[in-house]
mmCIF file of C-alpha atoms in Angstrom:
data_model
loop_
_atom_site.group_PDB
_atom_site.id
_atom_site.type_symbol
_atom_site.label_atom_id
_atom_site.label_comp_id
_atom_site.label_asym_id
_atom_site.label_seq_id
_atom_site.Cartn_x
_atom_site.Cartn_y
_atom_site.Cartn_z
ATOM 1 C CA ASP N 1 -90.840 -37.059 36.619
ATOM 2 C CA GLN N 2 -92.370 -37.995 33.290
ATOM 3 C CA GLN N 3 -95.682 -39.754 33.813
ATOM 4 C CA VAL N 4 -96.176 -40.611 30.145
ATOM 5 C CA LYS N 5 -93.213 -42.001 28.259
ATOM 6 C CA GLN N 6 -92.573 -42.610 24.607
ATOM 7 C CA ASN N 7 -89.145 -44.168 24.431
ATOM 8 C CA SER N 8 -88.763 -44.070 20.656
ATOM 9 C CA PRO N 9 -88.163 -40.508 19.460
ATOM 10 C CA SER N 10 -88.526 -41.596 15.839
ATOM 11 C CA LEU N 11 -89.752 -44.446 13.664
ATOM 12 C CA SER N 12 -89.481 -45.136 9.926
ATOM 13 C CA VAL N 13 -91.870 -47.482 8.162
ATOM 14 C CA GLN N 14 -92.384 -48.474 4.551
ATOM 15 C CA GLU N 15 -95.662 -47.430 2.952
ATOM 16 C CA GLY N 16 -98.277 -50.167 3.223
ATOM 17 C CA ARG N 17 -96.667 -51.777 6.273
ATOM 18 C CA ILE N 18 -97.782 -51.540 9.880
ATOM 19 C CA SER N 19 -96.613 -48.703 12.140
ATOM 20 C CA ILE N 20 -96.530 -49.480 15.848
ATOM 21 C CA LEU N 21 -96.036 -46.616 18.263
ATOM 22 C CA ASN N 22 -95.524 -47.459 21.905
ATOM 23 C CA CYS N 23 -96.272 -45.627 25.118
ATOM 24 C CA ASP N 24 -95.759 -46.394 28.806
ATOM 25 C CA TYR N 25 -97.216 -44.619 31.793
ATOM 26 C CA THR N 26 -96.439 -44.603 35.481
ATOM 27 C CA ASN N 27 -99.532 -43.161 37.143
ATOM 28 C CA SER N 28 -102.032 -45.908 37.922
ATOM 29 C CA MET N 29 -104.706 -43.241 38.433
ATOM 30 C CA PHE N 30 -104.833 -42.554 34.709
ATOM 31 C CA ASP N 31 -108.119 -43.783 33.379
ATOM 32 C CA TYR N 32 -108.321 -42.454 29.879
ATOM 33 C CA PHE N 33 -105.726 -42.498 27.129
ATOM 34 C CA LEU N 34 -105.482 -40.551 23.921
ATOM 35 C CA TRP N 35 -103.314 -40.307 20.848
ATOM 36 C CA TYR N 36 -102.694 -37.014 19.078
ATOM 37 C CA LYS N 37 -101.027 -36.364 15.758
ATOM 38 C CA LYS N 38 -99.106 -33.197 15.010
ATOM 39 C CA TYR N 39 -97.888 -31.763 11.745
ATOM 40 C CA PRO N 40 -95.252 -28.981 11.738
ATOM 41 C CA ALA N 41 -96.638 -25.501 12.449
ATOM 42 C CA GLU N 42 -100.001 -26.923 13.513
ATOM 43 C CA GLY N 43 -101.536 -27.759 16.848
ATOM 44 C CA PRO N 44 -101.994 -31.423 17.862
ATOM 45 C CA THR N 45 -105.015 -33.161 16.350
ATOM 46 C CA PHE N 46 -106.988 -35.687 18.358
ATOM 47 C CA LEU N 47 -106.746 -39.110 16.732
ATOM 48 C CA ILE N 48 -108.166 -41.872 18.879
ATOM 49 C CA SER N 49 -108.791 -42.641 22.546
ATOM 50 C CA ILE N 50 -109.404 -45.561 24.852
ATOM 51 C CA SER N 51 -110.904 -45.907 28.285
ATOM 52 C CA SER N 52 -109.183 -48.096 30.855
ATOM 53 C CA ILE N 53 -112.156 -50.454 30.911
ATOM 54 C CA LYS N 54 -111.295 -51.526 27.374
ATOM 55 C CA ASP N 55 -108.237 -53.183 25.919
ATOM 56 C CA LYS N 56 -108.761 -52.252 22.292
ATOM 57 C CA ASN N 57 -110.347 -49.491 20.279
ATOM 58 C CA GLU N 58 -110.381 -49.366 16.516
ATOM 59 C CA ASP N 59 -111.115 -46.538 14.112
ATOM 60 C CA GLY N 60 -110.413 -47.261 10.480
ATOM 61 C CA ARG N 61 -106.681 -47.783 9.982
ATOM 62 C CA PHE N 62 -105.952 -46.841 13.601
ATOM 63 C CA THR N 63 -106.148 -49.235 16.530
ATOM 64 C CA VAL N 64 -105.106 -48.525 20.092
ATOM 65 C CA PHE N 65 -104.295 -51.385 22.457
ATOM 66 C CA LEU N 66 -104.146 -50.986 26.221
ATOM 67 C CA ASN N 67 -102.398 -53.349 28.625
ATOM 68 C CA LYS N 68 -103.340 -51.900 31.985
ATOM 69 C CA SER N 69 -101.349 -54.389 34.067
ATOM 70 C CA ALA N 70 -98.197 -53.449 32.169
ATOM 71 C CA LYS N 71 -99.150 -49.746 32.042
ATOM 72 C CA HIS N 72 -98.530 -49.867 28.331
ATOM 73 C CA LEU N 73 -100.441 -48.815 25.275
ATOM 74 C CA SER N 74 -99.700 -48.877 21.596
ATOM 75 C CA LEU N 75 -101.067 -47.321 18.442
ATOM 76 C CA HIS N 76 -101.168 -49.446 15.315
ATOM 77 C CA ILE N 77 -101.556 -47.862 11.906
ATOM 78 C CA VAL N 78 -102.203 -50.252 9.070
ATOM 79 C CA PRO N 79 -101.614 -49.805 6.237
ATOM 80 C CA SER N 80 -99.282 -46.871 6.771
ATOM 81 C CA GLN N 81 -99.494 -44.023 4.281
ATOM 82 C CA PRO N 82 -97.067 -41.170 3.551
ATOM 83 C CA GLY N 83 -99.653 -38.708 4.873
ATOM 84 C CA ASP N 84 -99.337 -40.390 8.270
ATOM 85 C CA SER N 85 -95.840 -38.903 8.619
ATOM 86 C CA ALA N 86 -96.116 -36.674 11.689
ATOM 87 C CA VAL N 87 -95.288 -36.539 15.383
ATOM 88 C CA TYR N 88 -97.561 -38.743 17.473
ATOM 89 C CA PHE N 89 -98.200 -37.892 21.100
ATOM 90 C CA CYS N 90 -99.492 -40.376 23.622
ATOM 91 C CA ALA N 91 -101.527 -38.706 26.357
ATOM 92 C CA ALA N 92 -103.403 -39.686 29.490
ATOM 93 C CA SER N 93 -105.929 -38.192 31.839
ATOM 94 C CA GLY N 94 -107.689 -39.011 35.085
ATOM 95 C CA LYS N 95 -111.069 -40.423 35.950
ATOM 96 C CA THR N 96 -112.915 -38.585 33.256
ATOM 97 C CA SER N 97 -112.002 -37.092 29.944
ATOM 98 C CA TYR N 98 -112.518 -33.711 31.617
ATOM 99 C CA ASP N 99 -109.316 -33.974 33.627
ATOM 100 C CA LYS N 100 -106.164 -32.325 32.368
ATOM 101 C CA VAL N 101 -104.323 -34.282 29.741
ATOM 102 C CA ILE N 102 -100.681 -35.221 30.320
ATOM 103 C CA PHE N 103 -98.634 -35.718 27.176
ATOM 104 C CA GLY N 104 -95.637 -37.854 26.362
ATOM 105 C CA PRO N 105 -92.657 -36.406 24.466
ATOM 106 C CA GLY N 106 -93.824 -37.716 21.099
ATOM 107 C CA THR N 107 -92.599 -40.103 18.411
ATOM 108 C CA SER N 108 -91.825 -38.791 14.958
ATOM 109 C CA LEU N 109 -93.160 -41.226 12.340
ATOM 110 C CA SER N 110 -91.841 -41.209 8.786
ATOM 111 C CA VAL N 111 -93.677 -43.326 6.242
ATOM 112 C CA ILE N 112 -91.441 -43.931 3.264
ATOM 113 C CA PRO N 113 -93.158 -44.232 -0.143
ATOM 114 C CA ASP A 1 -117.048 -22.272 13.676
ATOM 115 C CA THR A 2 -113.637 -23.217 12.373
ATOM 116 C CA GLY A 3 -112.183 -24.564 15.581
ATOM 117 C CA VAL A 4 -109.900 -23.135 18.243
ATOM 118 C CA SER A 5 -108.332 -19.858 17.198
ATOM 119 C CA GLN A 6 -105.170 -18.377 18.670
ATOM 120 C CA ASN A 7 -103.705 -14.932 18.134
ATOM 121 C CA PRO A 8 -101.111 -13.920 17.315
ATOM 122 C CA ARG A 9 -99.526 -16.869 15.538
ATOM 123 C CA HIS A 10 -96.052 -15.519 16.129
ATOM 124 C CA LYS A 11 -94.662 -13.035 18.634
ATOM 125 C CA ILE A 12 -91.113 -11.780 18.953
ATOM 126 C CA THR A 13 -90.425 -9.692 22.029
ATOM 127 C CA LYS A 14 -87.483 -8.284 23.894
ATOM 128 C CA ARG A 15 -86.569 -9.727 27.249
ATOM 129 C CA GLY A 16 -88.371 -7.910 30.032
ATOM 130 C CA GLN A 17 -91.399 -6.955 27.975
ATOM 131 C CA ASN A 18 -94.937 -8.153 28.684
ATOM 132 C CA VAL A 19 -96.878 -10.205 26.145
ATOM 133 C CA THR A 20 -100.503 -11.308 25.936
ATOM 134 C CA PHE A 21 -101.954 -14.119 23.873
ATOM 135 C CA ARG A 22 -105.585 -14.732 23.067
ATOM 136 C CA CYS A 23 -107.491 -17.975 22.585
ATOM 137 C CA ASP A 24 -110.998 -18.301 21.183
ATOM 138 C CA PRO A 25 -112.277 -21.820 21.881
ATOM 139 C CA ILE A 26 -114.931 -23.759 20.014
ATOM 140 C CA SER A 27 -118.084 -21.916 21.006
ATOM 141 C CA GLU A 28 -119.963 -24.586 22.958
ATOM 142 C CA HIS A 29 -116.881 -25.928 24.775
ATOM 143 C CA ASN A 30 -116.857 -25.165 28.480
ATOM 144 C CA ARG A 31 -113.312 -26.375 29.178
ATOM 145 C CA LEU A 32 -110.288 -24.416 28.031
ATOM 146 C CA TYR A 33 -106.666 -25.449 28.509
ATOM 147 C CA TRP A 34 -103.310 -23.748 28.070
ATOM 148 C CA TYR A 35 -100.207 -25.787 27.295
ATOM 149 C CA ARG A 36 -96.628 -24.910 26.471
ATOM 150 C CA GLN A 37 -94.470 -26.910 24.069
ATOM 151 C CA THR A 38 -90.731 -26.680 23.570
ATOM 152 C CA LEU A 39 -88.673 -28.401 20.913
ATOM 153 C CA GLY A 40 -88.577 -32.173 21.279
ATOM 154 C CA GLN A 41 -91.101 -32.229 24.088
ATOM 155 C CA GLY A 42 -94.776 -32.935 24.316
ATOM 156 C CA PRO A 43 -97.199 -30.200 25.365
ATOM 157 C CA GLU A 44 -96.829 -29.336 29.066
ATOM 158 C CA PHE A 45 -99.961 -28.473 30.997
ATOM 159 C CA LEU A 46 -100.107 -24.905 32.325
ATOM 160 C CA THR A 47 -103.677 -24.257 33.444
ATOM 161 C CA TYR A 48 -107.298 -24.910 32.648
ATOM 162 C CA PHE A 49 -110.715 -23.328 33.034
ATOM 163 C CA GLN A 50 -114.199 -24.632 33.319
ATOM 164 C CA ASN A 51 -116.324 -21.759 32.098
ATOM 165 C CA GLU A 52 -114.783 -18.707 33.799
ATOM 166 C CA ALA A 53 -113.344 -20.594 36.772
ATOM 167 C CA GLN A 54 -109.644 -21.407 36.739
ATOM 168 C CA LEU A 55 -109.569 -24.905 38.201
ATOM 169 C CA GLU A 56 -105.919 -25.809 38.224
ATOM 170 C CA LYS A 57 -102.542 -24.206 37.671
ATOM 171 C CA SER A 58 -99.315 -26.073 37.068
ATOM 172 C CA ARG A 59 -96.261 -25.171 39.116
ATOM 173 C CA LEU A 60 -94.748 -24.343 35.710
ATOM 174 C CA LEU A 61 -96.969 -21.267 35.805
ATOM 175 C CA SER A 62 -94.800 -18.850 37.760
ATOM 176 C CA ASP A 63 -96.158 -15.617 39.186
ATOM 177 C CA ARG A 64 -95.127 -13.883 35.962
ATOM 178 C CA PHE A 65 -97.840 -15.819 34.172
ATOM 179 C CA SER A 66 -101.540 -15.080 34.478
ATOM 180 C CA ALA A 67 -104.494 -16.476 32.600
ATOM 181 C CA GLU A 68 -108.056 -15.269 32.508
ATOM 182 C CA ARG A 69 -111.327 -16.308 30.974
ATOM 183 C CA PRO A 70 -113.556 -13.465 32.041
ATOM 184 C CA LYS A 71 -116.876 -14.449 30.502
ATOM 185 C CA GLY A 72 -116.289 -18.126 30.033
ATOM 186 C CA SER A 73 -115.617 -17.659 26.348
ATOM 187 C CA PHE A 74 -112.217 -16.442 25.104
ATOM 188 C CA SER A 75 -109.122 -16.611 27.281
ATOM 189 C CA THR A 76 -105.932 -14.600 27.573
ATOM 190 C CA LEU A 77 -102.518 -15.680 28.775
ATOM 191 C CA GLU A 78 -100.191 -12.900 29.872
ATOM 192 C CA ILE A 79 -96.483 -13.239 30.560
ATOM 193 C CA GLN A 80 -94.886 -10.369 32.420
ATOM 194 C CA ARG A 81 -91.162 -9.514 32.317
ATOM 195 C CA THR A 82 -90.473 -12.157 29.685
ATOM 196 C CA GLU A 83 -87.309 -14.225 29.909
ATOM 197 C CA GLN A 84 -85.496 -16.122 27.172
ATOM 198 C CA GLY A 85 -86.633 -19.367 28.774
ATOM 199 C CA ASP A 86 -90.230 -18.399 28.012
ATOM 200 C CA SER A 87 -89.565 -18.946 24.301
ATOM 201 C CA ALA A 88 -91.910 -21.762 23.294
ATOM 202 C CA MET A 89 -95.108 -22.621 21.468
ATOM 203 C CA TYR A 90 -98.137 -21.766 23.605
ATOM 204 C CA LEU A 91 -101.088 -23.990 22.786
ATOM 205 C CA CYS A 92 -104.712 -23.517 23.700
ATOM 206 C CA ALA A 93 -107.248 -26.327 23.622
ATOM 207 C CA SER A 94 -110.944 -26.607 24.340
ATOM 208 C CA SER A 95 -113.143 -29.513 25.236
ATOM 209 C CA LEU A 96 -116.711 -30.480 25.908
ATOM 210 C CA GLY A 97 -116.132 -34.154 26.515
ATOM 211 C CA MET A 98 -113.962 -36.727 24.815
ATOM 212 C CA GLY A 99 -110.627 -35.319 23.687
ATOM 213 C CA ALA A 100 -109.425 -31.744 23.567
ATOM 214 C CA PHE A 101 -109.191 -29.768 20.349
ATOM 215 C CA PHE A 102 -106.110 -27.636 19.900
ATOM 216 C CA GLY A 103 -105.491 -24.353 18.173
ATOM 217 C CA GLN A 104 -102.472 -23.785 15.985
ATOM 218 C CA GLY A 105 -100.559 -22.169 18.813
ATOM 219 C CA THR A 106 -98.673 -18.944 19.359
ATOM 220 C CA ARG A 107 -94.918 -19.152 18.815
ATOM 221 C CA LEU A 108 -93.155 -16.839 21.276
ATOM 222 C CA THR A 109 -89.542 -15.853 20.764
ATOM 223 C CA VAL A 110 -87.861 -13.786 23.461
ATOM 224 C CA VAL A 111 -84.700 -12.059 22.270
#
């Protein structure tokens, strides 16, 4: 039973436009959400996180939105750049960031120059 | 400190052989995690340590798998009597607080 879902395996976006990556979760005990980025042959790199007490967290071109009632979060990248092309994993953990992190299957983003 | 280090990067082994992977976390991080990733999937949690104590093991971690972190620093993951289904990327991550930092992984191929 997949607790973290990313229903779009891939996404293509034109350079300069907005990329929106979506994620849904089923476990209402999740309290902390993270996005990771992964290039081929490398481990995942932590990108941005959000606590369940917030609905938005912004870091430069990256913004994560959380809709707790819908158990949905999204990552917005604007403007998208070719270097953003990677696999993006949505992840969630329990009451503290120290709990194990459960990952979604990932969305492969291609930013077209 | 250059981050989480995993060795070897690649391992090819024959079915039935034992393999051992090593992870050196970021030095001040007290939490260390092992994950496994197969093609098209996100990383799957295997086990994690706080210092030298192994706090949780996934049911994915069969009795052929064992992980240790003897002095609360580096960790090893051993797979005994490897099977073809063990072929995957094995990822180690460490954490002190917000977010876990991953190594580059060990790619295991069982032939």
